[in-house]
Amino acid sequence: MPRGGKPEWLKVRAPGSENYLRLKGLMRTLGLHTVCEEANCPNIGECWHHGTATFMILGDTCTRSCGYCNVVHGTPQSPDANEPAKVASAIHAMELAYVVVTSVDRDDLPDGGASHFARTIGETRARIPSCRLEVLIPDFKGDEAALRTVLDARPDVLNHNIETVPRLYRTARPGGRYERALQVLERARAYAPAIPTKSGLMVGLGEEWDEVVETLRDLNAAG
């Protein structure tokens, strides 16, 4: 049976709009990284055209090697001390009302990069007080003090992705632990109940329906 063409909703245009080029130039000028570029996201043209981007702090090299991720892994360089101010400058230049800031895993740092997250939140608050800020954080290897460092900076949303079901963790996320991911959300909810918690779950890696349902129940119980 001959294969049909891709549906229209699955097709994306090659990036190149004026807004896309402006945003790309801004990122290069400030020396910033985005998940959009580092993960080779196919939607980068559409998102950047509309002035939307997810900032990725703490460099472009991850200390872990997750099976689903295209970000470079290896030994990262020292964090850029000026990066929090650069992110705030980019947010101001883009006139953003809502921003997501994430990072690579930095297991090489004593606090996993938590203080860098806190400084980025602080710089953004000082520069653009009205901007709502969501942070998508790593698990900090279960370090509760690191988690509290981020929460004390008062992000508007605390996000930590569960990513996949327990059975697939060893293959898809060998550096992470399912229970530890749930613990991050539980601890965040207990320490700062006024800050909404959020998570993300991928499908299509070989999980079963009942495993997805059970994971969603675990997330709901975690808060």
Short mmCIF file of C-alpha atoms in Angstrom, two decimals:
data_model
loop_
_atom_site.label_atom_id
_atom_site.label_comp_id
_atom_site.label_asym_id
_atom_site.label_seq_id
_atom_site.Cartn_x
_atom_site.Cartn_y
_atom_site.Cartn_z
CA MET A 1 0.00 0.00 0.00
CA PRO A 2 1.56 3.34 -1.02
CA ARG A 3 2.36 5.76 1.77
CA GLY A 4 0.58 9.09 1.77
CA GLY A 5 2.21 12.45 2.27
CA LYS A 6 2.59 14.12 5.62
CA PRO A 7 -0.51 15.93 6.88
CA GLU A 8 -0.36 19.73 6.70
CA TRP A 9 -0.36 20.11 10.49
CA LEU A 10 2.85 18.07 10.68
CA LYS A 11 4.75 20.21 8.21
CA VAL A 12 6.83 23.18 9.38
CA ARG A 13 8.38 25.99 7.40
CA ALA A 14 12.11 26.51 7.38
CA PRO A 15 12.96 29.28 9.87
CA GLY A 16 13.84 32.65 8.42
CA SER A 17 11.26 35.27 9.36
CA GLU A 18 12.31 38.74 10.46
CA ASN A 19 11.44 38.02 14.08
CA TYR A 20 13.31 34.71 13.98
CA LEU A 21 16.46 36.36 12.64
CA ARG A 22 16.19 39.19 15.18
CA LEU A 23 15.89 36.74 18.07
CA LYS A 24 18.75 34.61 16.76
CA GLY A 25 20.94 37.69 16.50
CA LEU A 26 20.05 38.71 20.05
CA MET A 27 20.97 35.27 21.41
CA ARG A 28 24.31 35.32 19.60
CA THR A 29 25.09 38.87 20.73
CA LEU A 30 24.44 37.99 24.38
CA GLY A 31 26.02 34.54 24.13
CA LEU A 32 22.88 32.78 25.36
CA HIS A 33 21.57 29.28 24.73
CA THR A 34 18.04 28.03 24.18
CA VAL A 35 16.51 24.58 24.33
CA CYS A 36 15.06 25.37 20.93
CA GLU A 37 18.50 25.33 19.32
CA GLU A 38 20.40 22.87 21.50
CA ALA A 39 17.69 20.19 21.24
CA ASN A 40 17.14 20.84 17.51
CA CYS A 41 13.43 21.51 18.03
CA PRO A 42 11.56 21.46 14.69
CA ASN A 43 9.18 24.18 15.90
CA ILE A 44 11.89 26.79 16.41
CA GLY A 45 10.84 28.83 13.37
CA GLU A 46 7.24 29.18 14.53
CA CYS A 47 8.04 29.88 18.18
CA TRP A 48 10.80 32.39 17.50
CA HIS A 49 8.63 34.10 14.91
CA HIS A 50 6.10 34.73 17.69
CA GLY A 51 8.78 35.86 20.16
CA THR A 52 8.70 32.72 22.30
CA ALA A 53 11.79 30.88 23.49
CA THR A 54 12.93 28.71 26.39
CA PHE A 55 16.21 29.96 27.82
CA MET A 56 18.77 27.31 28.79
CA ILE A 57 21.23 28.47 31.41
CA LEU A 58 24.46 26.99 32.81
CA GLY A 59 25.97 26.37 29.40
CA ASP A 60 25.21 24.01 26.53
CA THR A 61 26.87 20.82 27.79
CA CYS A 62 25.03 18.40 30.09
CA THR A 63 26.68 16.08 32.61
CA ARG A 64 24.08 13.38 31.91
CA SER A 65 23.21 11.47 28.76
CA CYS A 66 19.47 10.84 28.49
CA GLY A 67 18.42 8.64 25.59
CA TYR A 68 15.73 11.02 24.33
CA CYS A 69 17.74 14.26 24.44
CA ASN A 70 19.86 15.83 21.71
CA VAL A 71 21.74 18.26 23.97
CA VAL A 72 25.51 17.71 23.98
CA HIS A 73 26.81 15.80 27.00
CA GLY A 74 30.29 15.75 28.48
CA THR A 75 32.41 17.94 30.75
CA PRO A 76 30.96 21.47 30.82
CA GLN A 77 32.80 24.74 31.26
CA SER A 78 32.41 26.91 34.34
CA PRO A 79 29.12 28.85 34.42
CA ASP A 80 29.10 32.36 32.99
CA ALA A 81 28.75 34.65 36.01
CA ASN A 82 27.11 37.30 33.81
CA GLU A 83 24.53 34.93 32.33
CA PRO A 84 21.67 35.81 34.74
CA ALA A 85 21.95 39.50 33.77
CA LYS A 86 22.19 38.57 30.08
CA VAL A 87 18.99 36.53 30.30
CA ALA A 88 17.22 39.45 31.95
CA SER A 89 18.47 41.75 29.19
CA ALA A 90 17.14 39.40 26.51
CA ILE A 91 13.75 39.14 28.23
CA HIS A 92 13.58 42.93 28.43
CA ALA A 93 14.55 43.35 24.77
CA MET A 94 11.94 40.80 23.68
CA GLU A 95 9.28 42.43 25.90
CA LEU A 96 8.17 39.03 27.18
CA ALA A 97 5.32 38.66 29.65
CA TYR A 98 5.98 34.98 30.44
CA VAL A 99 9.32 33.21 30.36
CA VAL A 100 10.55 29.65 30.85
CA VAL A 101 14.11 29.14 32.07
CA THR A 102 15.66 25.68 32.19
CA SER A 103 19.18 24.29 32.27
CA VAL A 104 21.40 21.37 31.47
CA ASP A 105 22.19 19.05 34.38
CA ARG A 106 25.25 20.29 36.23
CA ASP A 107 26.18 17.45 38.56
CA ASP A 108 29.69 18.91 38.61
CA LEU A 109 28.58 21.92 40.67
CA PRO A 110 28.16 21.74 44.47
CA ASP A 111 24.55 22.97 44.32
CA GLY A 112 23.78 21.64 40.85
CA GLY A 113 23.39 25.20 39.59
CA ALA A 114 20.60 26.18 41.99
CA SER A 115 22.21 29.51 42.92
CA HIS A 116 22.50 30.34 39.21
CA PHE A 117 18.75 29.77 38.82
CA ALA A 118 18.11 32.00 41.84
CA ARG A 119 20.29 34.79 40.43
CA THR A 120 18.54 34.56 37.06
CA ILE A 121 15.16 34.92 38.76
CA GLY A 122 16.45 37.86 40.81
CA GLU A 123 17.94 39.68 37.82
CA THR A 124 14.73 39.22 35.85
CA ARG A 125 12.55 40.42 38.73
CA ALA A 126 14.72 43.54 39.11
CA ARG A 127 14.64 44.34 35.38
CA ILE A 128 11.08 43.32 34.46
CA PRO A 129 8.93 43.07 37.62
CA SER A 130 5.76 42.26 35.68
CA CYS A 131 7.24 39.26 33.87
CA ARG A 132 6.01 35.86 35.06
CA LEU A 133 8.82 33.35 35.37
CA GLU A 134 8.66 29.56 35.18
CA VAL A 135 11.74 27.50 35.99
CA LEU A 136 12.17 23.97 34.68
CA ILE A 137 14.77 22.55 37.04
CA PRO A 138 16.91 19.40 37.21
CA ASP A 139 16.65 17.12 40.24
CA PHE A 140 19.84 18.50 41.86
CA LYS A 141 20.60 14.85 42.76
CA GLY A 142 17.99 15.09 45.50
CA ASP A 143 19.66 18.00 47.32
CA GLU A 144 16.83 19.65 49.25
CA ALA A 145 18.91 22.72 50.13
CA ALA A 146 19.47 23.36 46.41
CA LEU A 147 15.75 23.08 45.74
CA ARG A 148 15.02 25.56 48.52
CA THR A 149 17.55 27.99 47.06
CA VAL A 150 15.46 28.12 43.87
CA LEU A 151 12.14 28.33 45.71
CA ASP A 152 13.39 31.14 47.96
CA ALA A 153 13.90 33.22 44.81
CA ARG A 154 10.11 32.95 44.28
CA PRO A 155 9.57 31.77 40.71
CA ASP A 156 5.96 31.91 39.56
CA VAL A 157 5.98 28.23 38.59
CA LEU A 158 8.30 25.38 39.63
CA ASN A 159 8.54 22.71 36.92
CA HIS A 160 10.35 19.38 37.13
CA ASN A 161 9.69 16.79 34.45
CA ILE A 162 9.06 13.16 35.36
CA GLU A 163 9.80 12.46 31.65
CA THR A 164 8.80 8.77 31.45
CA VAL A 165 7.32 5.80 33.31
CA PRO A 166 9.36 3.91 35.95
CA ARG A 167 10.08 0.86 33.76
CA LEU A 168 11.82 2.95 31.11
CA TYR A 169 13.99 5.07 33.41
CA ARG A 170 17.09 2.91 33.17
CA THR A 171 17.06 3.15 29.37
CA ALA A 172 15.70 6.64 28.77
CA ARG A 173 16.99 8.50 31.81
CA PRO A 174 19.89 6.54 33.33
CA GLY A 175 21.14 9.50 35.37
CA GLY A 176 17.77 10.14 36.97
CA ARG A 177 15.54 8.30 39.42
CA TYR A 178 11.75 8.11 39.19
CA GLU A 179 11.19 8.37 42.95
CA ARG A 180 13.66 11.25 43.19
CA ALA A 181 11.73 13.18 40.53
CA LEU A 182 8.51 12.73 42.50
CA GLN A 183 10.34 13.78 45.65
CA VAL A 184 11.39 17.08 44.04
CA LEU A 185 7.73 17.92 43.43
CA GLU A 186 6.64 16.74 46.88
CA ARG A 187 9.30 18.80 48.63
CA ALA A 188 8.57 21.88 46.54
CA ARG A 189 4.88 21.66 47.34
CA ALA A 190 5.57 21.22 51.05
CA TYR A 191 8.16 24.01 51.32
CA ALA A 192 6.44 26.60 49.12
CA PRO A 193 2.76 25.65 48.74
CA ALA A 194 1.92 29.02 47.14
CA ILE A 195 4.17 28.27 44.15
CA PRO A 196 2.42 26.01 41.61
CA THR A 197 4.29 22.84 40.68
CA LYS A 198 4.29 21.37 37.20
CA SER A 199 5.69 18.34 35.40
CA GLY A 200 5.96 16.81 31.94
CA LEU A 201 5.62 13.24 30.66
CA MET A 202 6.64 11.97 27.22
CA VAL A 203 4.78 9.21 25.41
CA GLY A 204 5.93 7.10 22.49
CA LEU A 205 8.97 5.48 24.14
CA GLY A 206 7.34 2.07 24.57
CA GLU A 207 5.24 2.69 27.66
CA GLU A 208 1.89 0.96 28.21
CA TRP A 209 -1.37 2.80 28.83
CA ASP A 210 -1.69 1.56 32.41
CA GLU A 211 1.86 2.76 33.12
CA VAL A 212 0.97 6.25 31.91
CA VAL A 213 -2.13 6.31 34.11
CA GLU A 214 -0.15 5.15 37.15
CA THR A 215 2.51 7.82 36.55
CA LEU A 216 -0.16 10.51 36.32
CA ARG A 217 -1.58 9.27 39.62
CA ASP A 218 1.87 9.45 41.19
CA LEU A 219 2.27 13.03 39.94
CA ASN A 220 -1.12 14.00 41.30
CA ALA A 221 -0.24 12.55 44.69
CA ALA A 222 3.10 14.37 44.69
CA GLY A 223 1.33 17.71 44.31
#
